[in-house]
Coordinates of N, CA and C in Angstrom, one line a residue:
X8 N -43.1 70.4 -7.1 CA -42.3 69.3 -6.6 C -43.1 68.3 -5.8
X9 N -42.8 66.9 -6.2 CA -43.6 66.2 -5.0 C -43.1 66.2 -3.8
X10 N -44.0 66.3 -3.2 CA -43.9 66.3 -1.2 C -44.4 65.2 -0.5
X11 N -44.3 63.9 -1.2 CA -44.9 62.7 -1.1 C -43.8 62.6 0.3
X12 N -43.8 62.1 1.4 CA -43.0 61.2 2.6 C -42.1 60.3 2.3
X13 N -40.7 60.7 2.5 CA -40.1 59.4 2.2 C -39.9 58.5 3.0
X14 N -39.6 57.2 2.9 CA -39.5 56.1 4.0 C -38.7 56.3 4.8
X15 N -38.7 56.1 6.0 CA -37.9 56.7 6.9 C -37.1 55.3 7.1
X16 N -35.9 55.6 7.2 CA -35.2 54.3 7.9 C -34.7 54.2 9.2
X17 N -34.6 52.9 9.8 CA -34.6 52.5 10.6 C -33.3 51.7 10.8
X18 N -32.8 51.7 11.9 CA -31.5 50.7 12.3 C -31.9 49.2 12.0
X19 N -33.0 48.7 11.8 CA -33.0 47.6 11.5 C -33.3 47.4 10.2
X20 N -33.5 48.6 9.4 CA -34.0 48.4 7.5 C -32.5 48.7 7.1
X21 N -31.7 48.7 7.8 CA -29.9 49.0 7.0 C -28.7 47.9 8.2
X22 N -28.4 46.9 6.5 CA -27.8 46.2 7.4 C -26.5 46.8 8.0
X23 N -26.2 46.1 9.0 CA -24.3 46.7 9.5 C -23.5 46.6 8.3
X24 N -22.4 47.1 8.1 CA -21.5 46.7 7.2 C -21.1 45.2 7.2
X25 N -20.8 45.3 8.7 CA -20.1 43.4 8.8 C -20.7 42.3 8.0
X26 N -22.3 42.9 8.2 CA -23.1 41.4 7.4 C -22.9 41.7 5.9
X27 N -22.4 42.4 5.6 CA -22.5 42.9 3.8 C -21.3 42.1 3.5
X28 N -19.8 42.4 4.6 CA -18.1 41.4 4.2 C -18.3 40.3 4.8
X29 N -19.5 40.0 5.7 CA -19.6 38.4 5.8 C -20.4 37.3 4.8
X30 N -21.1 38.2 4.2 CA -21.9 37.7 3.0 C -20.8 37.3 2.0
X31 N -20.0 38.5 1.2 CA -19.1 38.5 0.4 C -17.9 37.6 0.6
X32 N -17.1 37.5 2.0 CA -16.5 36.4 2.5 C -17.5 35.0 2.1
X33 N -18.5 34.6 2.5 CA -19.4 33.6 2.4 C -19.5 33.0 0.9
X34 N -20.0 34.2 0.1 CA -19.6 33.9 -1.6 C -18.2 33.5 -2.0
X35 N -17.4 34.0 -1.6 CA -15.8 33.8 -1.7 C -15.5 32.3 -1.4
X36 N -15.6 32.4 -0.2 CA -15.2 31.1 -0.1 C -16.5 29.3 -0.6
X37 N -17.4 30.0 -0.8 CA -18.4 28.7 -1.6 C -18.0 28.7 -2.9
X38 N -16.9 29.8 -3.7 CA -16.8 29.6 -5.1 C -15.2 29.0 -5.3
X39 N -14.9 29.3 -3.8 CA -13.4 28.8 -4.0 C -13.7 27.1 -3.7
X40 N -14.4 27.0 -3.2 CA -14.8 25.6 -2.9 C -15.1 25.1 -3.8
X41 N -16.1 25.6 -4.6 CA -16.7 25.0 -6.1 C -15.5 24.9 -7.3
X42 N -14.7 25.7 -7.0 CA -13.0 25.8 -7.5 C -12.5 24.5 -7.1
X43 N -12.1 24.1 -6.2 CA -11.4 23.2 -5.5 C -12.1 22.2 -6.1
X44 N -12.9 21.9 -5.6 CA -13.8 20.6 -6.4 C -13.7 20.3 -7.3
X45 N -13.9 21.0 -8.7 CA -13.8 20.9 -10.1 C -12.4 20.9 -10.3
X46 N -11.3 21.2 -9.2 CA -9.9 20.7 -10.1 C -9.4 22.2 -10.5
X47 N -9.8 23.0 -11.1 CA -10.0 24.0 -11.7 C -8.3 25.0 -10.4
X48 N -8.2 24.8 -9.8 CA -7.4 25.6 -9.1 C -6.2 24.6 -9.2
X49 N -5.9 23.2 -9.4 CA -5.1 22.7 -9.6 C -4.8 22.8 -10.5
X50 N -5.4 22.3 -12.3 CA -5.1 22.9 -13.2 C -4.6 23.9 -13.6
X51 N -5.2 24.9 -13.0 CA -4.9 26.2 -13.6 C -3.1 26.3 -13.0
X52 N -3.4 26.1 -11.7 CA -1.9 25.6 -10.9 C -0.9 24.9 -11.7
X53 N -0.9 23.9 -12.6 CA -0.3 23.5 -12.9 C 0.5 23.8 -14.4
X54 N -0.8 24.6 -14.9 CA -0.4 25.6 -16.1 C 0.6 26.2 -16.0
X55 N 0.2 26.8 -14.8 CA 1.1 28.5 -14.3 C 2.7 27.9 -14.3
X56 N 2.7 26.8 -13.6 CA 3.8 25.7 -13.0 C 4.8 25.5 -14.3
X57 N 4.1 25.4 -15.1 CA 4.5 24.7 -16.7 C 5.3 26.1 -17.2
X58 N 4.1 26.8 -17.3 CA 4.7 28.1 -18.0 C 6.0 28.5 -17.3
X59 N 6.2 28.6 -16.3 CA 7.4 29.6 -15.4 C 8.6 28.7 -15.7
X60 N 8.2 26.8 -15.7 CA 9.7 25.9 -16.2 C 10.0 26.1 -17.7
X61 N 9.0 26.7 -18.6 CA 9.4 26.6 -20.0 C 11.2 27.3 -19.7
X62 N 12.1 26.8 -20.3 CA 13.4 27.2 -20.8 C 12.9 28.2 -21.8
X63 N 12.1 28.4 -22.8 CA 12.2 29.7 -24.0 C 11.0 30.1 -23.3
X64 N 10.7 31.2 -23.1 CA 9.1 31.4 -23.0 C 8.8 31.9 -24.2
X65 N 7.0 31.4 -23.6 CA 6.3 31.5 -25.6 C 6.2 33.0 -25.3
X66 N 6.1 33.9 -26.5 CA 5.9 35.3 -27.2 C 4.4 35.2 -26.3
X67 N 3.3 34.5 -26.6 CA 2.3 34.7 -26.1 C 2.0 33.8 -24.8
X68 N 1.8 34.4 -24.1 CA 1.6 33.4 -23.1 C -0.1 33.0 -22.6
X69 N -0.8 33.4 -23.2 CA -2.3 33.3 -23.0 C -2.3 32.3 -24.3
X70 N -1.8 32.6 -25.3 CA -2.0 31.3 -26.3 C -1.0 30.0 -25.9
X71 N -0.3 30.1 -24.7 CA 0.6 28.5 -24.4 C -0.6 28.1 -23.5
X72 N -1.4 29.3 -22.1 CA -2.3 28.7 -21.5 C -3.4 28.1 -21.9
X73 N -3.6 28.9 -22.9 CA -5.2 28.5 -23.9 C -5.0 26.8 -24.5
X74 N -4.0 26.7 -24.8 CA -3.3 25.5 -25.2 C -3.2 24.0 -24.6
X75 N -2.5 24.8 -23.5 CA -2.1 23.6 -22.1 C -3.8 23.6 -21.5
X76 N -5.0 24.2 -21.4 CA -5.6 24.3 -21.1 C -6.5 23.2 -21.8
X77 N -5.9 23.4 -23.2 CA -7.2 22.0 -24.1 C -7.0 20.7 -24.1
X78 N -5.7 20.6 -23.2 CA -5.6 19.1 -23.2 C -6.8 18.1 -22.6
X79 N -7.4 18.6 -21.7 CA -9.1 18.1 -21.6 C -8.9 17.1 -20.6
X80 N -8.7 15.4 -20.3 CA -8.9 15.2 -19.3 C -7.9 15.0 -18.2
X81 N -6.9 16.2 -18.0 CA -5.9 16.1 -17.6 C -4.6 15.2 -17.2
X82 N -3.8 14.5 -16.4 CA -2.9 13.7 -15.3 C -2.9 12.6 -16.3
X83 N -4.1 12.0 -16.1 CA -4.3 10.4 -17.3 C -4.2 10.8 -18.3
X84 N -4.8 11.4 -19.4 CA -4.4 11.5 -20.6 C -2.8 11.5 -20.9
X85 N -2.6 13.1 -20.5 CA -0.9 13.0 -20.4 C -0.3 12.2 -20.4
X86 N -0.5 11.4 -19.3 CA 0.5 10.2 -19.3 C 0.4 9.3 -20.3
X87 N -1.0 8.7 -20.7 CA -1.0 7.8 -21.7 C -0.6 8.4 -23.3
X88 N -0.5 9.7 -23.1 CA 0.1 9.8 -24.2 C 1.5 10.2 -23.9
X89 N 1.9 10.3 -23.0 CA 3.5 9.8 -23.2 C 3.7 8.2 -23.3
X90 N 2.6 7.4 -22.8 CA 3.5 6.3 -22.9 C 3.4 5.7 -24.4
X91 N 2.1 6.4 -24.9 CA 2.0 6.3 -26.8 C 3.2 6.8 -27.5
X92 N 3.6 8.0 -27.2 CA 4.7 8.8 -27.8 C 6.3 7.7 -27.4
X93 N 6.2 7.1 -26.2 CA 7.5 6.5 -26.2 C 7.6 4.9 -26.6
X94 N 6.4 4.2 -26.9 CA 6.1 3.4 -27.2 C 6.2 3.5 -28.9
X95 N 5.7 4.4 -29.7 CA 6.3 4.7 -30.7 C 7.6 5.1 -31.2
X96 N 8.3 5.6 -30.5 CA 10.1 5.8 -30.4 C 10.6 5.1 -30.1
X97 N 10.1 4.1 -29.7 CA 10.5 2.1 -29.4 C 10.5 1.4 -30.9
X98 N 9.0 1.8 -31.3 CA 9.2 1.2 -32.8 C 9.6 1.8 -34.0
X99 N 10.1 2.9 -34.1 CA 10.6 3.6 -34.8 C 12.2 3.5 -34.5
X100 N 12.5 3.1 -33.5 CA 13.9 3.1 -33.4 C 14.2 1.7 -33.9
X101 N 13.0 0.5 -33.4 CA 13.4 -0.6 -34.3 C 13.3 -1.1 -35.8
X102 N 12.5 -0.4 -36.3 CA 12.2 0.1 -37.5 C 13.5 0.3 -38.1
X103 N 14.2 1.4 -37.9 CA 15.4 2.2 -38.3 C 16.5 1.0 -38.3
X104 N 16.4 0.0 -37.6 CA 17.8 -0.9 -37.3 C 17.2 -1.9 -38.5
X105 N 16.1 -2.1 -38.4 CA 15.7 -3.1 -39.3 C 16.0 -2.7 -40.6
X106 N 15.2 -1.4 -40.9 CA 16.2 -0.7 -42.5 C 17.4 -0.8 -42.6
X107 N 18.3 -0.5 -41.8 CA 19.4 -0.1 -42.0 C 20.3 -2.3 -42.0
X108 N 19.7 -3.0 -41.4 CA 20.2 -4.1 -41.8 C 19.9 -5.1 -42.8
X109 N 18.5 -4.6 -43.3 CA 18.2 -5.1 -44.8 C 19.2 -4.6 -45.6
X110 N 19.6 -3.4 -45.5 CA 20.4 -2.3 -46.8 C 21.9 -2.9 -46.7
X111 N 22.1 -3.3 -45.5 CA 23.2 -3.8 -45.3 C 23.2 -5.7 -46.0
X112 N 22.3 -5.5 -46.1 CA 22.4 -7.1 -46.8 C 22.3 -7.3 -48.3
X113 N 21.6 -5.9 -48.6 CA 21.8 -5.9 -50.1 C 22.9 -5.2 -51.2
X114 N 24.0 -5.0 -50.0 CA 25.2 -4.3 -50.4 C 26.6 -5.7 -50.5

């Protein structure tokens, strides 16, 4: 067997516990901040938000998140694509009146 000396330790070669959960508190909160920053906690917030108002809930619910998740540049996009989607139901509704009073003129 080796009989080599092992290192002896010392109160100052072992940190306290405290600096080990002040470290880990430290990491915690610089990643929650890096969170906050990127949006990323609001997003995901707002997913969650989404999901719980759905009236049906989807069968999967990680494939509605994965989903609501790819809409990519969030708040703005959205909106401009509702106001695409209702701006098209503007012209499709006049569309429909316009057919329907040609047909009426060729009757």
């Amino acid at each position: 067997p080796d009989q080599s000396p092992q290192p002896r330790q010392t109160l100052l070669s072992v940190p306290p516990p405290t600096m080990a959960y002040q470290n880990i508190d430290q990491k915690k909160e610089e990643f929650k901040k890096y969170l906050e920053q990127g949006g990323v906690i609001d997003n995901l917030t707002k997913v969650l938000v989404g999901l719980y108002e759905e009236a049906e809930k989807p069968q999967d619910a990680m494939e509605f998140i994965k989903a609501q998740m790819q809409v990519g540049g969030g708040d703005e996009d959205v909106a401009s694509l509702r106001r695409e989607l209702q701006s098209a139901r503007e012209e499709n509704e006049a569309l429909r009146k316009q057919v329907a009073d040609l047909q009426a003129r060729l009757q």
